[in-house]
PDB file of C-alpha atoms in Angstrom:
ATOM      1  CA  UNK A1068     270.364 104.790 106.539  1.00 48.00           C
ATOM      2  CA  UNK A1069     270.348 101.104 105.700  1.00 45.00           C
ATOM      3  CA  UNK A1070     271.924 100.240 109.060  1.00 45.00           C
ATOM      4  CA  UNK A1071     269.246 102.219 110.944  1.00 44.00           C
ATOM      5  CA  UNK A1072     266.457 100.562 108.927  1.00 45.00           C
ATOM      6  CA  UNK A1073     267.912  97.125 109.602  1.00 47.00           C
ATOM      7  CA  UNK A1074     268.135  97.767 113.344  1.00 48.00           C
ATOM      8  CA  UNK A1075     264.567  99.111 113.507  1.00 48.00           C
ATOM      9  CA  UNK A1076     263.139  96.094 111.680  1.00 49.00           C
ATOM     10  CA  UNK A1077     265.295  93.493 113.358  1.00 50.00           C
ATOM     11  CA  UNK A1078     263.333  91.024 115.498  1.00 51.00           C
ATOM     12  CA  UNK A1079     265.953  91.400 118.230  1.00 51.00           C
ATOM     13  CA  UNK A1080     265.774  95.161 118.634  1.00 52.00           C
ATOM     14  CA  UNK A1081     262.097  95.556 117.737  1.00 53.00           C
ATOM     15  CA  UNK A1082     259.926  96.382 120.771  1.00 56.00           C
ATOM     16  CA  UNK A1083     256.439  95.000 121.218  1.00 59.00           C
ATOM     17  CA  UNK A1084     253.557  96.934 122.715  1.00 59.00           C
ATOM     18  CA  UNK A1085     251.446  94.630 124.846  1.00 60.00           C
ATOM     19  CA  UNK A1086     247.920  95.612 125.773  1.00 60.00           C
ATOM     20  CA  UNK A1087     247.405  96.413 129.410  1.00 68.00           C
ATOM     21  CA  UNK A1088     245.077  94.071 131.288  1.00 65.00           C
ATOM     22  CA  UNK A1089     241.628  95.457 131.868  1.00 62.00           C
ATOM     23  CA  UNK A1090     241.064  96.055 135.551  1.00 65.00           C
ATOM     24  CA  UNK A1091     237.500  95.575 136.556  1.00 64.00           C
ATOM     25  CA  UNK A1092     236.112  98.085 138.946  1.00 62.00           C
ATOM     26  CA  UNK A1093     235.120  96.475 142.235  1.00 57.00           C
ATOM     27  CA  UNK A1094     231.468  97.149 142.917  1.00 64.00           C
ATOM     28  CA  UNK A1095     230.343  98.343 146.308  1.00 71.00           C
ATOM     29  CA  UNK A1096     228.654  95.275 147.733  1.00 74.00           C
ATOM     30  CA  UNK A1097     226.207  96.026 150.574  1.00 79.00           C
ATOM     31  CA  UNK A1098     227.123  94.368 153.842  1.00 81.00           C
ATOM     32  CA  UNK A1099     224.878  93.103 156.629  1.00 80.00           C
ATOM     33  CA  UNK A1100     227.135  95.074 159.015  1.00 79.00           C
ATOM     34  CA  UNK A1101     226.214  98.447 157.492  1.00 78.00           C
ATOM     35  CA  UNK A1102     223.332  98.979 159.927  1.00 79.00           C
ATOM     36  CA  UNK A1103     225.741  99.118 162.880  1.00 80.00           C
ATOM     37  CA  UNK A1104     226.270 102.791 163.858  1.00 76.00           C
ATOM     38  CA  UNK A1105     229.953 103.813 164.000  1.00 75.00           C
ATOM     39  CA  UNK A1106     229.433 105.484 167.389  1.00 76.00           C
ATOM     40  CA  UNK A1107     228.459 102.189 169.035  1.00 74.00           C
ATOM     41  CA  UNK A1108     231.035 100.883 171.502  1.00 74.00           C
ATOM     42  CA  UNK A1109     232.742  97.546 171.130  1.00 76.00           C
ATOM     43  CA  UNK A1110     231.285  94.518 172.873  1.00 72.00           C
ATOM     44  CA  UNK A1111     233.979  94.393 175.567  1.00 67.00           C
ATOM     45  CA  UNK A1112     233.569  98.092 176.478  1.00 71.00           C
ATOM     46  CA  UNK A1113     229.824  98.631 176.033  1.00 70.00           C
ATOM     47  CA  UNK A1114     228.879  97.934 179.674  1.00 70.00           C
ATOM     48  CA  UNK A1115     231.901  99.540 181.359  1.00 73.00           C
ATOM     49  CA  UNK A1116     230.643 102.379 183.636  1.00 73.00           C
ATOM     50  CA  UNK A1117     233.810 104.468 183.213  1.00 67.00           C
ATOM     51  CA  UNK A1118     233.312 104.705 179.440  1.00 69.00           C
ATOM     52  CA  UNK A1119     231.081 107.793 179.756  1.00 70.00           C
ATOM     53  CA  UNK A1120     233.775 109.837 181.504  1.00 71.00           C
ATOM     54  CA  UNK A1121     236.681 109.186 179.138  1.00 72.00           C
ATOM     55  CA  UNK A1122     237.975 111.511 176.452  1.00 69.00           C
ATOM     56  CA  UNK A1123     236.345 111.737 173.005  1.00 72.00           C
ATOM     57  CA  UNK A1124     239.488 110.403 171.370  1.00 75.00           C
ATOM     58  CA  UNK A1125     239.403 107.322 173.584  1.00 73.00           C
ATOM     59  CA  UNK A1126     235.713 106.848 172.829  1.00 71.00           C
ATOM     60  CA  UNK A1127     236.447 106.961 169.128  1.00 72.00           C
ATOM     61  CA  UNK A1128     239.222 104.390 169.500  1.00 73.00           C
ATOM     62  CA  UNK A1129     236.879 102.079 171.414  1.00 75.00           C
ATOM     63  CA  UNK A1130     233.920 102.567 169.061  1.00 76.00           C
ATOM     64  CA  UNK A1131     233.027 100.600 165.920  1.00 75.00           C
ATOM     65  CA  UNK A1132     234.436 103.373 163.754  1.00 75.00           C
ATOM     66  CA  UNK A1133     237.951 102.084 164.466  1.00 75.00           C
ATOM     67  CA  UNK A1134     236.916  98.453 164.968  1.00 78.00           C
ATOM     68  CA  UNK A1135     237.848  95.477 162.844  1.00 81.00           C
ATOM     69  CA  UNK A1136     235.552  93.078 161.019  1.00 82.00           C
ATOM     70  CA  UNK A1137     235.851  90.623 163.896  1.00 85.00           C
ATOM     71  CA  UNK A1138     234.637  93.184 166.451  1.00 85.00           C
ATOM     72  CA  UNK A1139     231.678  94.127 164.245  1.00 84.00           C
ATOM     73  CA  UNK A1140     230.793  90.469 163.837  1.00 87.00           C
ATOM     74  CA  UNK A1141     230.599  90.081 167.625  1.00 87.00           C
ATOM     75  CA  UNK A1142     228.067  92.924 167.829  1.00 87.00           C
ATOM     76  CA  UNK A1143     226.024  91.542 164.900  1.00 88.00           C
ATOM     77  CA  UNK A1144     225.936  88.035 166.380  1.00 91.00           C
ATOM     78  CA  UNK A1145     224.831  89.477 169.713  1.00 90.00           C
ATOM     79  CA  UNK A1146     222.006  91.391 168.004  1.00 89.00           C
ATOM     80  CA  UNK A1147     220.767  88.320 166.133  1.00 92.00           C
ATOM     81  CA  UNK A1148     220.971  86.154 169.246  1.00 93.00           C
ATOM     82  CA  UNK A1149     218.931  88.674 171.242  1.00 92.00           C
ATOM     83  CA  UNK A1150     216.111  88.353 168.714  1.00 92.00           C
ATOM     84  CA  UNK A1151     215.619  84.589 169.058  1.00 93.00           C
ATOM     85  CA  UNK A1152     216.961  83.508 172.456  1.00 92.00           C
ATOM     86  CA  UNK A1153     214.466  81.909 174.837  1.00 90.00           C
ATOM     87  CA  UNK A1154     215.751  83.637 177.993  1.00 91.00           C
ATOM     88  CA  UNK A1155     218.560  86.054 178.990  1.00 89.00           C
ATOM     89  CA  UNK A1156     220.693  83.090 180.060  1.00 90.00           C
ATOM     90  CA  UNK A1157     220.110  81.111 176.854  1.00 89.00           C
ATOM     91  CA  UNK A1158     223.434  80.706 175.025  1.00 89.00           C
ATOM     92  CA  UNK A1159     223.221  77.293 173.346  1.00 87.00           C
ATOM     93  CA  UNK A1160     219.689  76.534 172.155  1.00 92.00           C
ATOM     94  CA  UNK A1161     218.913  75.631 168.560  1.00 93.00           C
ATOM     95  CA  UNK A1162     217.651  79.160 167.915  1.00 94.00           C
ATOM     96  CA  UNK A1163     220.878  80.722 169.197  1.00 94.00           C
ATOM     97  CA  UNK A1164     223.022  78.347 167.123  1.00 95.00           C
ATOM     98  CA  UNK A1165     220.935  79.209 164.047  1.00 95.00           C
ATOM     99  CA  UNK A1166     221.495  82.948 164.642  1.00 95.00           C
ATOM    100  CA  UNK A1167     225.273  82.488 164.958  1.00 95.00           C
ATOM    101  CA  UNK A1168     225.422  80.404 161.788  1.00 96.00           C
ATOM    102  CA  UNK A1169     223.293  82.955 159.921  1.00 95.00           C
ATOM    103  CA  UNK A1170     225.745  85.762 160.700  1.00 94.00           C
ATOM    104  CA  UNK A1171     228.671  83.630 159.539  1.00 94.00           C
ATOM    105  CA  UNK A1172     226.889  82.555 156.341  1.00 95.00           C
ATOM    106  CA  UNK A1173     226.126  86.148 155.360  1.00 93.00           C
ATOM    107  CA  UNK A1174     229.759  87.104 155.935  1.00 93.00           C
ATOM    108  CA  UNK A1175     230.918  84.211 153.730  1.00 94.00           C
ATOM    109  CA  UNK A1176     228.459  85.221 150.983  1.00 93.00           C
ATOM    110  CA  UNK A1177     229.751  88.801 150.950  1.00 91.00           C
ATOM    111  CA  UNK A1178     233.350  87.567 150.844  1.00 91.00           C
ATOM    112  CA  UNK A1179     232.613  85.204 147.945  1.00 92.00           C
ATOM    113  CA  UNK A1180     230.996  87.983 145.943  1.00 91.00           C
ATOM    114  CA  UNK A1181     234.347  89.778 145.992  1.00 89.00           C
ATOM    115  CA  UNK A1182     236.477  86.614 145.730  1.00 90.00           C
ATOM    116  CA  UNK A1183     234.451  83.974 143.857  1.00 91.00           C
ATOM    117  CA  UNK A1184     237.440  81.615 143.486  1.00 92.00           C
ATOM    118  CA  UNK A1185     238.004  81.187 147.213  1.00 92.00           C
ATOM    119  CA  UNK A1186     237.122  77.501 147.465  1.00 93.00           C
ATOM    120  CA  UNK A1187     238.089  77.157 151.119  1.00 94.00           C
ATOM    121  CA  UNK A1188     235.569  79.747 152.321  1.00 93.00           C
ATOM    122  CA  UNK A1189     232.951  78.395 149.919  1.00 94.00           C
ATOM    123  CA  UNK A1190     233.340  74.978 151.529  1.00 95.00           C
ATOM    124  CA  UNK A1191     232.960  76.530 154.985  1.00 94.00           C
ATOM    125  CA  UNK A1192     229.835  78.383 153.866  1.00 94.00           C
ATOM    126  CA  UNK A1193     228.253  75.199 152.500  1.00 94.00           C
ATOM    127  CA  UNK A1194     229.052  73.351 155.733  1.00 95.00           C
ATOM    128  CA  UNK A1195     227.477  76.163 157.778  1.00 95.00           C
ATOM    129  CA  UNK A1196     224.375  76.133 155.570  1.00 94.00           C
ATOM    130  CA  UNK A1197     224.043  72.370 155.928  1.00 93.00           C
ATOM    131  CA  UNK A1198     224.352  72.654 159.710  1.00 95.00           C
ATOM    132  CA  UNK A1199     221.759  75.449 159.826  1.00 94.00           C
ATOM    133  CA  UNK A1200     219.322  73.446 157.675  1.00 94.00           C
ATOM    134  CA  UNK A1201     219.602  70.503 160.083  1.00 93.00           C
ATOM    135  CA  UNK A1202     218.845  72.771 163.055  1.00 95.00           C
ATOM    136  CA  UNK A1203     215.873  74.343 161.269  1.00 95.00           C
ATOM    137  CA  UNK A1204     214.557  70.932 160.228  1.00 94.00           C
ATOM    138  CA  UNK A1205     214.638  69.785 163.861  1.00 93.00           C
ATOM    139  CA  UNK A1206     212.869  72.950 165.037  1.00 94.00           C
ATOM    140  CA  UNK A1207     210.274  72.561 162.293  1.00 93.00           C
ATOM    141  CA  UNK A1208     209.592  68.998 163.394  1.00 92.00           C
ATOM    142  CA  UNK A1209     209.607  69.548 167.188  1.00 94.00           C
ATOM    143  CA  UNK A1210     208.764  73.227 167.865  1.00 92.00           C
ATOM    144  CA  UNK A1211     207.051  74.700 164.842  1.00 92.00           C
ATOM    145  CA  UNK A1212     206.236  78.009 166.558  1.00 93.00           C
ATOM    146  CA  UNK A1213     209.921  78.541 167.414  1.00 93.00           C
ATOM    147  CA  UNK A1214     210.847  77.588 163.844  1.00 94.00           C
ATOM    148  CA  UNK A1215     208.508  80.198 162.352  1.00 94.00           C
ATOM    149  CA  UNK A1216     209.681  82.875 164.794  1.00 94.00           C
ATOM    150  CA  UNK A1217     213.354  82.136 164.046  1.00 94.00           C
ATOM    151  CA  UNK A1218     212.860  82.308 160.278  1.00 93.00           C
ATOM    152  CA  UNK A1219     210.886  85.544 160.598  1.00 93.00           C
ATOM    153  CA  UNK A1220     213.306  87.287 162.960  1.00 93.00           C
ATOM    154  CA  UNK A1221     216.435  86.259 161.034  1.00 93.00           C
ATOM    155  CA  UNK A1222     214.863  86.684 157.564  1.00 91.00           C
ATOM    156  CA  UNK A1223     215.617  83.118 156.470  1.00 92.00           C
ATOM    157  CA  UNK A1224     213.955  81.453 153.480  1.00 90.00           C
ATOM    158  CA  UNK A1225     213.843  77.777 154.479  1.00 89.00           C
ATOM    159  CA  UNK A1226     213.257  75.127 151.817  1.00 86.00           C
ATOM    160  CA  UNK A1227     212.669  71.617 153.197  1.00 84.00           C
ATOM    161  CA  UNK A1228     214.873  68.846 151.904  1.00 79.00           C
ATOM    162  CA  UNK A1229     213.190  66.393 149.479  1.00 76.00           C
ATOM    163  CA  UNK A1230     212.120  63.027 150.834  1.00 74.00           C
ATOM    164  CA  UNK A1231     214.705  61.135 148.777  1.00 72.00           C
ATOM    165  CA  UNK A1232     218.090  62.445 147.713  1.00 72.00           C
ATOM    166  CA  UNK A1233     220.849  60.657 145.901  1.00 74.00           C
ATOM    167  CA  UNK A1234     224.385  61.832 145.376  1.00 79.00           C
ATOM    168  CA  UNK A1235     225.036  62.375 141.681  1.00 81.00           C
ATOM    169  CA  UNK A1236     228.368  60.823 140.737  1.00 89.00           C
ATOM    170  CA  UNK A1237     230.051  60.460 137.378  1.00 90.00           C
ATOM    171  CA  UNK A1238     229.593  56.696 137.479  1.00 91.00           C
ATOM    172  CA  UNK A1239     225.868  57.052 138.173  1.00 89.00           C
ATOM    173  CA  UNK A1240     225.422  59.532 135.286  1.00 90.00           C
ATOM    174  CA  UNK A1241     227.253  57.253 132.836  1.00 93.00           C
ATOM    175  CA  UNK A1242     225.269  54.216 134.010  1.00 93.00           C
ATOM    176  CA  UNK A1243     221.970  56.076 133.628  1.00 91.00           C
ATOM    177  CA  UNK A1244     222.867  57.256 130.113  1.00 93.00           C
ATOM    178  CA  UNK A1245     223.875  53.686 129.164  1.00 94.00           C
ATOM    179  CA  UNK A1246     220.596  52.248 130.513  1.00 93.00           C
ATOM    180  CA  UNK A1247     218.580  54.835 128.576  1.00 94.00           C
ATOM    181  CA  UNK A1248     220.444  53.982 125.369  1.00 94.00           C
ATOM    182  CA  UNK A1249     219.907  50.237 125.902  1.00 94.00           C
ATOM    183  CA  UNK A1250     216.193  50.841 126.507  1.00 92.00           C
ATOM    184  CA  UNK A1251     215.902  52.864 123.292  1.00 92.00           C
ATOM    185  CA  UNK A1252     217.717  50.228 121.255  1.00 93.00           C
ATOM    186  CA  UNK A1253     215.495  47.493 122.703  1.00 92.00           C
ATOM    187  CA  UNK A1254     212.405  49.474 121.742  1.00 90.00           C
ATOM    188  CA  UNK A1255     213.726  49.806 118.191  1.00 91.00           C
ATOM    189  CA  UNK A1256     214.254  46.037 117.966  1.00 91.00           C
ATOM    190  CA  UNK A1257     210.772  45.322 119.310  1.00 90.00           C
ATOM    191  CA  UNK A1258     209.083  47.951 117.128  1.00 91.00           C
ATOM    192  CA  UNK A1259     208.227  45.558 114.186  1.00 90.00           C
ATOM    193  CA  UNK A1260     206.787  43.005 116.591  1.00 91.00           C
ATOM    194  CA  UNK A1261     204.658  45.643 118.313  1.00 89.00           C
ATOM    195  CA  UNK A1262     203.467  46.968 114.946  1.00 91.00           C
ATOM    196  CA  UNK A1263     202.491  43.442 113.875  1.00 91.00           C
ATOM    197  CA  UNK A1264     200.551  42.863 117.113  1.00 92.00           C
ATOM    198  CA  UNK A1265     198.758  46.207 116.762  1.00 91.00           C
ATOM    199  CA  UNK A1266     197.693  45.403 113.193  1.00 92.00           C
ATOM    200  CA  UNK A1267     196.423  41.966 114.288  1.00 93.00           C
ATOM    201  CA  UNK A1268     194.334  43.588 117.044  1.00 92.00           C
ATOM    202  CA  UNK A1269     192.918  46.075 114.563  1.00 92.00           C
ATOM    203  CA  UNK A1270     192.073  43.267 112.131  1.00 92.00           C
ATOM    204  CA  UNK A1271     190.332  41.250 114.841  1.00 92.00           C
ATOM    205  CA  UNK A1272     188.377  44.336 115.911  1.00 91.00           C
ATOM    206  CA  UNK A1273     187.240  44.973 112.317  1.00 91.00           C
ATOM    207  CA  UNK A1274     186.256  41.312 111.883  1.00 91.00           C
ATOM    208  CA  UNK A1275     184.231  41.408 115.111  1.00 90.00           C
ATOM    209  CA  UNK A1276     182.421  44.574 113.955  1.00 89.00           C
ATOM    210  CA  UNK A1277     181.614  43.046 110.553  1.00 89.00           C
ATOM    211  CA  UNK A1278     180.348  39.853 112.188  1.00 88.00           C
ATOM    212  CA  UNK A1279     178.151  41.860 114.579  1.00 87.00           C
ATOM    213  CA  UNK A1280     176.773  43.924 111.677  1.00 86.00           C
ATOM    214  CA  UNK A1281     175.913  40.748 109.704  1.00 86.00           C
ATOM    215  CA  UNK A1282     174.143  39.209 112.714  1.00 84.00           C
ATOM    216  CA  UNK A1283     172.073  42.332 113.206  1.00 80.00           C
ATOM    217  CA  UNK A1284     171.192  42.543 109.490  1.00 67.00           C
TER     218      UNK A1284
END
């Protein structure tokens, strides 16, 4: 009995029960590709005349139901480009580039909602947003009607960049805090002198009032 008790309480043979990590349930995040019907054909096979005479199994294989994210992105980019392009042959205007960047930005945002620590894709998203803002700023300055139409068709909330921007660095923050502290200390040192000057002004004002009252009396 003593041997069994010693083995059960021994730190070598004693087993530890670790708590299992809590697995968070992944929420269903709505995608901007959800409006694409699964029966729609892929971009490379949409305009093929033979596609209507093939078997149903082949149609399903060539439809968006079995397509990858890349194939769906091609269809979505084509839909957004059709909304803002100037002519059927327009493939490189500022409006078309804005539509392509908008589709990519929305894909990055959905990916980062599921994987918030993906710094590489976050950097790509910020670069795409900066590029899109430059294109929209040019359209707003040169062709305001096209700018308004692009923002309305693509559902973009554009905020103009402030007139003056400065990159906030650690050195600039420390320098600003030091300057503020020096200014406060200087005000403390000059406080007695300012109080003395204010009292002298008040005394002169009272003396002037008394002198004026005596002259009137």
